[in-house]
Amino acid sequence: MKPRIILDTTQLNLVINRLCYQLIEDQRNFSETVIIGVQPRGIFLAQRIFRRLKELENKQCAHFGKLDITFHRDDFGSDKILTPNETDLDFSIENKRVVLIDDVLYSGRTIRAALDALLSFGRPKDVELMVLIDRKLHRDLPIKAKYVGKTIDSIVDERVKVEWESEDGKDQVWILPLKAETKNK
Amino acid sequence: MSLLSQKHLLGIEHITKEDIKLIFETATEFKEVLQRKIKKVPSLRDITIANLFFENSTRTRISFELAEKRLSADVINFSAASSSTKKGETLIDTVNNILAMKVDMIVMRHPNPGAHLLLSKHIDAQIVNAGDGTHEHPTQALLDAFSMQEQLGDLKGKKIAIFGDIKHSRVALSNIYCLQKLGAKVKVCGPPTLIPKYIESLGVEVSYNAQETLEWCDVANILRIQLERQDIKYIPSLREYNIAFGITKKMLDSLDKKIVVMHPGPMNRGVEIESDVADSEHSIILQQVENGVAIRMAVLYLLAGKGS
């Protein structure tokens, strides 16, 4: 298969706006809401959502944080060690409404680990999951996202790559053969 | 994604600068874990670790045990006083018997230099050296260098002085290897009888003057006089050592800069370090102890992940 774009820059920004409006539609109290991105790639969407909420409707979430799940993975030792990324949660999540954000939802194991890691910091009021891409086939665990950017039926031999303007030069989402690099686009 | 270059942590001599940096990066994240409400992660939940201490220890043993428990490993403790080694069993037999009970890693302190190296040639489990006689104490050196780096940033070109009983100190040797790998300059200072003759061959400077050495250095790492390892008299008396080499507040105040004061413990207040120095704002002695748990978590985590 050839690499192909499933969300271009315009579409991706529309999706981000929609996800923000969905949060606003919930009529939540944003001063009680914290946005937490899952390391390493979920933090970029989380940052965008956090900023966009403010720009669109002047909704300021209480905090923005980054959560690393390396030490909570269920495949320690089976593969190679993953070196940890920074966890930055310098606020209490006690009784807060947490919106946990990652870029791609696939097996669900990352989110399982993220929930485990998150609860080490206290007991939030609730936790909701937001993902940009939901690869709805091949879920290993009973995990479902409340806010979804786009649902796709990708197969095992494919992978999804989310690129961000701040990191990769352009906002877009690719679907690639498992081993190909985005360079040969 | 990186891995350590070694299967065991036998000494700093055998690991690379990249290994040290990887351990530091990992330890930084474990330090954050230790600030959480629940200071525990499940990474090593299927690993069993035996702490074998053939020599006394308080800080190191507690620090390792805490690190293991924070990683969710199962832990068994053993101390020589209550063991079968007293009944004539060899070290290799003792360890193999423990491993037969499905233990994955060994953390060992032993009075004989090289005991870990010997063991590593005869057993499968990963070995972490928690001190081998007067040879090496790698995790202490790692936590010392990590603590220095927190204070000073990159250690390249920084001047580190080690005071005291260099001859009998495993902390000194491991510190020298570790600091030099990170690009720091090292000077040792103490009475000539307590500085080994080979030390200059390691590229270390030697001084017999405490005041001058303090003026030279950015960090003073002060070691105790290890009377229990001294079979003959190397110094006339502790009181005389204190007069010549004890670090006092007056000496620190006379400097035109603020240096960092460290001590790996146990401290002998009033011998190598005065109380007002140990408790001063120069001292990071308790930060060292705090960092010790994070460093040991990083070492155990990285070795366990590599071995399986």
Coordinates of C-alpha atoms in Angstrom, one line a residue:
Chain A
M1 CA 0.0 0.0 0.0
K2 CA 1.0 3.6 -0.5
P3 CA 1.2 6.1 2.4
R4 CA -1.9 8.3 2.3
I5 CA -3.1 11.3 4.2
I6 CA -6.3 10.7 6.2
L7 CA -6.5 14.2 7.6
D8 CA -4.9 17.2 6.0
T9 CA -4.2 20.4 7.7
T10 CA -7.6 22.0 7.2
Q11 CA -9.4 18.8 8.2
L12 CA -7.2 18.3 11.3
N13 CA -7.9 21.9 12.5
L14 CA -11.6 21.4 11.9
V15 CA -11.5 18.2 14.0
I16 CA -9.6 20.0 16.8
N17 CA -12.3 22.8 16.8
R18 CA -15.0 20.2 16.9
L19 CA -13.4 18.3 19.8
C20 CA -13.2 21.7 21.7
Y21 CA -16.9 22.4 21.0
Q22 CA -17.8 19.0 22.2
L23 CA -16.1 19.7 25.5
I24 CA -17.8 23.0 25.7
E25 CA -21.2 21.5 24.8
D26 CA -20.9 19.3 27.9
Q27 CA -21.4 22.5 29.9
R28 CA -18.6 21.5 32.2
N29 CA -17.0 23.8 34.8
F30 CA -13.6 24.4 33.1
S31 CA -12.1 25.7 36.3
E32 CA -12.4 22.1 37.6
T33 CA -11.1 20.6 34.3
V34 CA -7.6 19.5 33.7
I35 CA -6.1 18.5 30.4
I36 CA -3.5 15.8 30.5
G37 CA -1.6 14.6 27.5
V38 CA 0.0 11.1 27.4
Q39 CA 3.7 11.1 26.5
P40 CA 5.3 11.1 24.1
R41 CA 2.9 12.1 21.3
G42 CA -0.4 12.8 23.1
I43 CA 0.9 16.0 24.6
F44 CA 0.8 17.9 21.3
L45 CA -2.9 17.3 20.8
A46 CA -3.5 18.1 24.5
Q47 CA -1.6 21.4 24.1
R48 CA -3.6 22.3 21.1
I49 CA -6.9 21.6 22.8
F50 CA -5.9 23.5 25.9
R51 CA -5.0 26.6 23.8
R52 CA -7.9 26.3 21.4
L53 CA -10.5 26.2 24.1
K54 CA -9.2 29.6 25.3
E55 CA -9.1 31.0 21.7
L56 CA -12.6 29.8 20.7
E57 CA -14.8 30.5 23.6
N58 CA -12.4 31.9 26.2
K59 CA -12.6 28.6 28.2
Q60 CA -9.6 28.3 30.5
C61 CA -9.0 24.9 31.9
A62 CA -7.5 24.8 35.4
H63 CA -4.3 23.0 34.4
F64 CA -2.3 21.4 31.6
G65 CA -0.1 18.4 32.4
K66 CA 2.0 15.7 30.8
L67 CA 1.9 12.0 31.9
D68 CA 4.5 9.4 31.1
I69 CA 3.4 5.8 31.2
T70 CA 6.7 4.0 30.7
F71 CA 6.9 2.6 34.2
H72 CA 3.3 1.3 34.1
R73 CA 3.6 -0.6 30.8
D74 CA 2.5 -4.2 30.8
D75 CA 5.2 -5.4 28.4
F76 CA 8.3 -4.6 30.5
G77 CA 11.1 -6.9 29.6
S78 CA 9.2 -8.6 26.7
D79 CA 10.7 -6.2 24.3
K80 CA 13.2 -3.5 25.0
I81 CA 13.3 -1.0 27.8
L82 CA 11.6 2.2 26.9
T83 CA 13.4 5.2 28.3
P84 CA 11.0 7.4 30.2
N85 CA 9.8 10.8 29.2
E86 CA 9.0 13.7 31.5
T87 CA 5.9 13.6 33.7
D88 CA 4.8 17.1 34.5
L89 CA 1.8 17.2 36.8
D90 CA 2.6 20.0 39.3
F91 CA -1.0 20.3 40.5
S92 CA -3.4 18.1 42.4
I93 CA -5.8 16.0 40.4
E94 CA -7.9 15.3 43.5
N95 CA -11.6 15.8 42.7
K96 CA -10.7 17.3 39.3
R97 CA -12.4 16.3 36.0
V98 CA -9.5 14.9 33.9
V99 CA -9.6 14.9 30.1
L100 CA -6.9 12.4 29.2
I101 CA -5.6 12.9 25.7
D102 CA -3.6 10.7 23.3
D103 CA -3.1 10.9 19.5
V104 CA -4.0 7.3 18.5
L105 CA -6.1 4.7 20.3
Y106 CA -5.2 1.2 19.2
S107 CA -4.8 -1.8 21.5
G108 CA -5.9 0.3 24.5
R109 CA -2.9 -0.8 26.6
T110 CA -1.4 2.6 26.7
I111 CA -4.6 4.1 28.1
R112 CA -4.8 1.2 30.7
A113 CA -1.2 2.1 31.7
A114 CA -2.1 5.9 31.7
L115 CA -5.0 5.3 34.0
D116 CA -2.8 3.3 36.4
A117 CA -0.1 6.1 36.3
L118 CA -2.7 8.8 36.7
L119 CA -4.3 7.3 39.8
S120 CA -0.9 7.4 41.5
F121 CA -1.4 11.1 41.8
G122 CA -4.7 11.0 43.6
R123 CA -8.4 10.4 43.0
P124 CA -9.9 12.6 40.3
K125 CA -13.7 13.2 40.1
D126 CA -13.8 11.5 36.7
V127 CA -11.6 10.7 33.8
E128 CA -12.6 11.0 30.1
L129 CA -10.6 9.9 27.1
M130 CA -10.1 12.0 24.0
V131 CA -8.2 10.7 21.0
L132 CA -7.5 12.1 17.6
I133 CA -7.6 8.7 15.7
D134 CA -9.5 5.7 16.9
R135 CA -8.3 2.5 15.2
K136 CA -11.5 0.7 16.2
L137 CA -10.4 -2.8 15.2
H138 CA -7.8 -4.7 17.3
R139 CA -8.8 -3.4 20.7
D140 CA -7.2 -5.7 23.4
L141 CA -9.0 -4.1 26.4
P142 CA -12.4 -2.8 27.1
I143 CA -11.5 0.9 26.5
K144 CA -13.5 3.4 24.6
A145 CA -12.9 7.1 24.0
K146 CA -15.6 9.6 24.7
Y147 CA -14.2 12.2 22.3
V148 CA -12.9 10.9 18.9
G149 CA -11.5 12.9 16.1
K150 CA -11.8 10.3 13.4
T151 CA -12.5 6.6 13.5
I152 CA -10.6 4.3 11.0
D153 CA -10.6 0.7 10.1
S154 CA -6.8 0.2 9.6
I155 CA -5.3 -3.2 9.5
V156 CA -2.4 -4.7 11.5
D157 CA 0.1 -4.1 8.8
E158 CA -0.5 -0.3 8.8
R159 CA 0.3 2.4 11.2
V160 CA -1.0 5.8 11.8
K161 CA 1.3 8.8 12.2
V162 CA 0.1 12.1 13.5
E163 CA 2.3 15.1 12.6
W164 CA 2.1 18.5 14.2
E165 CA 3.2 21.8 12.9
S166 CA 5.2 22.6 16.0
E167 CA 7.2 19.3 15.8
D168 CA 7.1 18.1 12.2
G169 CA 6.4 21.2 10.2
K170 CA 2.9 20.5 9.2
D171 CA -0.4 19.4 10.8
Q172 CA -1.5 16.1 9.1
V173 CA -2.3 12.5 9.7
W174 CA -0.8 9.7 7.7
I175 CA -1.6 6.1 7.3
L176 CA 1.5 4.1 6.4
P177 CA 2.7 0.6 5.8
L178 CA 4.1 -0.6 9.1
K179 CA 7.8 -0.1 8.4
A180 CA 7.8 2.8 6.0
E181 CA 9.0 6.2 7.1
T182 CA 7.0 9.3 6.3
K183 CA 10.0 10.6 4.4
N184 CA 9.0 8.7 1.3
K185 CA 5.7 10.4 1.0
Chain B
M1 CA 15.2 3.8 23.3
S2 CA 18.5 2.9 24.9
L3 CA 19.9 0.0 26.9
L4 CA 22.8 -0.3 29.3
S5 CA 26.0 -1.8 27.8
Q6 CA 26.5 -4.2 30.7
K7 CA 24.5 -7.1 32.1
H8 CA 25.7 -6.3 35.6
L9 CA 26.7 -3.3 37.6
L10 CA 30.0 -4.5 39.0
G11 CA 31.8 -1.2 39.0
I12 CA 31.9 2.2 37.3
E13 CA 35.1 1.1 35.7
H14 CA 33.2 -1.2 33.3
I15 CA 30.3 1.1 32.3
T16 CA 30.3 3.9 29.7
K17 CA 29.5 7.6 29.8
E18 CA 26.3 6.8 27.9
D19 CA 25.4 4.3 30.5
I20 CA 25.8 6.9 33.2
K21 CA 23.7 9.4 31.3
L22 CA 21.0 6.9 30.7
I23 CA 20.9 6.0 34.4
F24 CA 20.7 9.8 35.3
E25 CA 17.9 10.4 32.8
T26 CA 15.9 7.4 34.2
A27 CA 16.6 8.5 37.8
T28 CA 15.3 11.9 37.1
E29 CA 11.9 10.4 36.2
F30 CA 12.0 8.1 39.2
K31 CA 12.7 11.1 41.4
E32 CA 9.4 12.5 40.1
V33 CA 7.7 9.2 40.9
L34 CA 8.9 9.5 44.5
Q35 CA 7.1 12.9 44.8
R36 CA 3.7 11.3 43.9
K37 CA 1.0 10.4 46.3
I38 CA 1.5 6.7 45.5
K39 CA 5.3 6.4 45.2
K40 CA 5.3 3.1 43.5
V41 CA 5.3 1.8 40.0
P42 CA 4.6 -1.8 38.8
S43 CA 7.6 -2.3 36.5
L44 CA 9.4 -5.0 38.4
R45 CA 6.4 -6.9 39.8
D46 CA 7.6 -10.2 38.3
I47 CA 11.2 -9.8 39.5
T48 CA 12.6 -11.2 42.8
I49 CA 15.7 -9.5 44.2
A50 CA 18.0 -10.8 46.9
N51 CA 19.9 -8.3 49.0
L52 CA 23.0 -10.1 50.2
F53 CA 25.0 -8.1 52.8
F54 CA 28.2 -9.8 53.9
E55 CA 29.2 -6.6 55.5
N56 CA 27.3 -4.1 57.7
S57 CA 25.3 -1.4 56.1
T58 CA 22.4 0.9 57.1
R59 CA 21.9 3.5 54.4
T60 CA 22.8 1.4 51.4
R61 CA 20.7 -1.6 52.4
I62 CA 17.6 0.5 53.3
S63 CA 18.0 2.5 50.1
F64 CA 18.2 -0.6 47.9
E65 CA 15.3 -2.2 49.7
L66 CA 13.2 0.9 49.3
A67 CA 14.1 1.2 45.6
E68 CA 13.2 -2.4 45.0
K69 CA 9.9 -2.0 46.8
R70 CA 9.0 1.2 45.0
L71 CA 9.5 -0.8 41.8
S72 CA 7.2 -3.5 43.1
A73 CA 9.9 -6.2 43.1
D74 CA 9.8 -9.0 45.7
V75 CA 12.6 -8.6 48.1
I76 CA 14.5 -11.0 50.3
N77 CA 17.2 -9.9 52.7
F78 CA 20.2 -11.8 54.0
S79 CA 22.9 -10.7 56.3
A80 CA 26.2 -12.5 56.9
A81 CA 25.7 -12.6 60.6
S82 CA 22.9 -15.1 60.4
S83 CA 24.0 -17.1 57.4
S84 CA 25.5 -20.5 56.5
T85 CA 28.7 -18.9 55.3
K86 CA 29.6 -19.1 58.9
K87 CA 29.3 -22.9 58.5
G88 CA 31.8 -23.1 55.7
E89 CA 29.7 -22.7 52.6
T90 CA 31.4 -21.0 49.6
L91 CA 30.0 -17.7 48.2
I92 CA 29.1 -19.4 44.9
D93 CA 27.2 -22.2 46.6
T94 CA 25.4 -19.7 48.9
V95 CA 24.3 -17.6 45.9
N96 CA 23.3 -20.6 43.8
N97 CA 21.2 -22.0 46.6
I98 CA 19.4 -18.6 46.7
L99 CA 19.0 -18.6 42.9
A100 CA 17.5 -22.1 43.0
M101 CA 14.6 -20.5 44.8
K102 CA 13.9 -18.5 41.6
V103 CA 15.6 -15.2 42.4
D104 CA 16.3 -12.9 39.4
M105 CA 18.8 -10.3 40.7
I106 CA 21.4 -10.1 43.3
V107 CA 22.4 -6.9 45.2
M108 CA 25.5 -7.7 47.1
R109 CA 27.9 -6.1 49.5
H110 CA 31.0 -8.2 50.2
P111 CA 34.3 -7.4 52.1
N112 CA 36.4 -8.9 49.3
P113 CA 37.3 -6.8 46.3
G114 CA 36.3 -8.6 43.1
A115 CA 33.7 -10.9 44.8
H116 CA 31.1 -9.7 42.4
L117 CA 33.3 -10.3 39.3
L118 CA 33.9 -13.8 40.5
L119 CA 30.3 -14.4 41.1
S120 CA 29.3 -13.0 37.7
K121 CA 31.3 -15.7 36.0
H122 CA 29.5 -18.5 37.8
I123 CA 25.8 -17.4 38.0
D124 CA 23.1 -16.3 35.5
A125 CA 21.4 -13.7 37.6
Q126 CA 22.2 -10.0 37.2
I127 CA 24.5 -8.6 39.9
V128 CA 24.5 -5.1 41.4
N129 CA 27.6 -4.3 43.4
A130 CA 26.6 -2.5 46.7
G131 CA 30.2 -2.3 47.7
D132 CA 33.1 -4.7 47.5
G133 CA 35.7 -4.1 50.2
T134 CA 38.0 -1.3 49.3
H135 CA 37.3 -1.6 45.6
E136 CA 34.1 0.0 44.2
H137 CA 30.7 1.2 45.3
P138 CA 29.1 2.1 42.0
T139 CA 25.7 3.2 43.1
Q140 CA 27.2 5.7 45.6
A141 CA 29.3 7.2 42.9
L142 CA 26.3 7.5 40.6
L143 CA 24.2 9.2 43.2
D144 CA 27.1 11.5 44.2
A145 CA 27.6 12.6 40.6
F146 CA 23.9 12.9 40.0
S147 CA 23.6 15.2 43.1
M148 CA 26.6 17.2 41.9
Q149 CA 25.0 17.6 38.5
E150 CA 21.8 18.9 40.1
Q151 CA 23.8 21.6 41.8
L152 CA 26.3 22.5 39.1
G153 CA 24.8 21.4 35.8
D154 CA 27.1 19.6 33.4
L155 CA 30.2 18.3 35.3
K156 CA 32.6 18.8 32.3
G157 CA 35.5 20.8 33.6
K158 CA 34.2 21.1 37.1
K159 CA 36.6 20.6 40.0
I160 CA 35.8 17.9 42.5
A161 CA 37.9 17.3 45.6
I162 CA 37.7 14.1 47.6
F163 CA 39.0 14.4 51.2
G164 CA 39.9 11.6 53.6
D165 CA 40.8 8.0 53.7
I166 CA 41.3 7.4 49.9
K167 CA 43.3 4.2 50.4
H168 CA 40.5 2.3 52.1
S169 CA 37.5 3.9 50.3
R170 CA 35.5 2.2 47.6
V171 CA 33.5 5.4 47.4
A172 CA 36.7 7.3 46.4
L173 CA 37.6 4.9 43.6
S174 CA 34.1 4.7 42.1
N175 CA 33.8 8.5 42.4
I176 CA 37.0 9.0 40.5
Y177 CA 36.0 6.7 37.6
C178 CA 32.5 8.2 37.4
L179 CA 33.5 11.9 37.6
Q180 CA 36.3 11.4 35.1
K181 CA 33.9 9.7 32.6
L182 CA 31.7 12.8 32.9
G183 CA 34.7 15.1 32.2
A184 CA 35.3 16.5 35.7
K185 CA 38.7 17.1 37.2
V186 CA 39.4 15.2 40.4
K187 CA 41.8 16.0 43.2
V188 CA 42.3 13.8 46.3
C189 CA 43.4 15.3 49.7
G190 CA 44.5 13.5 52.8
P191 CA 47.5 12.3 54.8
P192 CA 50.1 10.7 52.6
T193 CA 49.7 7.3 54.4
L194 CA 46.0 7.3 53.3
I195 CA 46.5 8.1 49.7
P196 CA 47.5 5.0 47.6
K197 CA 50.7 5.3 45.5
Y198 CA 48.9 4.3 42.2
I199 CA 46.3 7.1 42.5
E200 CA 48.2 9.5 40.1
S201 CA 48.2 6.8 37.4
L202 CA 44.4 7.4 37.3
G203 CA 44.9 11.0 36.3
V204 CA 44.0 12.3 39.7
E205 CA 45.8 15.2 41.4
V206 CA 47.0 14.8 44.9
S207 CA 47.2 17.4 47.7
Y208 CA 48.2 17.3 51.3
N209 CA 46.7 20.7 52.1
A210 CA 43.0 20.9 52.9
Q211 CA 42.7 24.7 52.8
E212 CA 44.4 24.9 49.3
T213 CA 42.2 22.1 48.0
L214 CA 39.1 23.8 49.2
E215 CA 40.2 27.0 47.4
W216 CA 40.6 24.9 44.2
C217 CA 37.4 22.9 44.2
D218 CA 33.7 23.4 43.3
V219 CA 32.6 20.4 45.3
A220 CA 34.2 18.9 48.4
N221 CA 33.3 15.2 48.9
I222 CA 34.4 14.3 52.4
L223 CA 35.0 10.7 53.4
R224 CA 35.4 9.2 56.8
I225 CA 38.5 7.5 58.2
Q226 CA 37.8 3.7 58.0
L227 CA 39.4 2.5 61.2
E228 CA 37.8 -0.9 60.8
R229 CA 39.8 -1.5 57.6
Q230 CA 43.1 -0.2 59.0
D231 CA 45.2 -3.1 60.3
I232 CA 48.1 -0.8 61.2
K233 CA 48.1 2.8 62.4
Y234 CA 48.1 5.1 59.4
I235 CA 47.5 8.3 61.4
P236 CA 48.6 9.2 64.9
S237 CA 45.1 9.9 66.1
L238 CA 41.7 11.0 65.0
R239 CA 42.3 14.2 66.8
E240 CA 45.4 14.9 64.8
Y241 CA 43.6 14.1 61.6
N242 CA 40.8 16.5 62.6
I243 CA 43.4 19.3 63.2
A244 CA 45.0 18.8 59.8
F245 CA 42.2 17.7 57.5
G246 CA 38.9 18.3 59.3
I247 CA 36.6 20.6 57.3
T248 CA 35.4 23.6 59.4
K249 CA 33.0 26.4 58.8
K250 CA 35.8 28.8 59.2
M251 CA 37.6 27.3 56.3
L252 CA 34.5 27.5 54.1
D253 CA 33.8 31.1 55.2
S254 CA 37.4 32.1 54.2
L255 CA 36.7 31.1 50.5
D256 CA 35.6 33.7 48.0
K257 CA 33.0 31.3 46.5
K258 CA 30.3 28.9 47.7
I259 CA 31.3 25.3 47.3
V260 CA 29.1 22.2 47.6
V261 CA 29.8 19.9 50.6
M262 CA 29.0 16.2 50.4
H263 CA 29.5 13.2 52.5
P264 CA 28.5 9.6 51.7
G265 CA 28.0 8.7 55.3
P266 CA 28.3 7.5 58.0
M267 CA 29.6 10.9 59.2
N268 CA 32.0 11.2 62.1
R269 CA 31.1 14.7 63.3
G270 CA 34.1 16.4 64.8
V271 CA 36.6 14.2 62.9
E272 CA 36.5 14.7 59.1
I273 CA 33.6 17.2 59.2
E274 CA 32.5 19.7 61.8
S275 CA 28.8 19.8 62.8
D276 CA 28.3 23.3 61.6
V277 CA 29.6 22.3 58.1
A278 CA 27.4 19.2 57.9
D279 CA 24.4 21.2 58.8
S280 CA 25.3 24.3 56.8
E281 CA 23.6 25.6 53.6
H282 CA 26.7 24.3 51.7
S283 CA 25.8 20.7 52.6
I284 CA 23.7 18.5 50.3
I285 CA 24.2 15.3 52.4
L286 CA 20.5 14.6 52.8
Q287 CA 19.8 15.3 49.2
Q288 CA 22.4 12.6 48.4
V289 CA 20.5 10.1 50.5
E290 CA 17.2 11.1 48.8
N291 CA 18.8 10.8 45.3
G292 CA 20.2 7.4 46.3
V293 CA 16.7 5.7 46.1
A294 CA 16.0 7.2 42.6
I295 CA 19.5 6.2 41.3
R296 CA 19.1 2.6 42.6
M297 CA 15.6 2.4 41.1
A298 CA 17.1 3.4 37.7
V299 CA 19.9 0.9 37.9
L300 CA 17.6 -2.0 38.9
Y301 CA 15.0 -1.0 36.3
L302 CA 17.5 -0.7 33.5
L303 CA 19.3 -4.0 34.4
A304 CA 16.1 -5.9 34.8
G305 CA 14.7 -4.8 31.5
K306 CA 17.9 -5.8 29.7
G307 CA 18.1 -9.2 31.3
S308 CA 14.7 -10.6 30.4

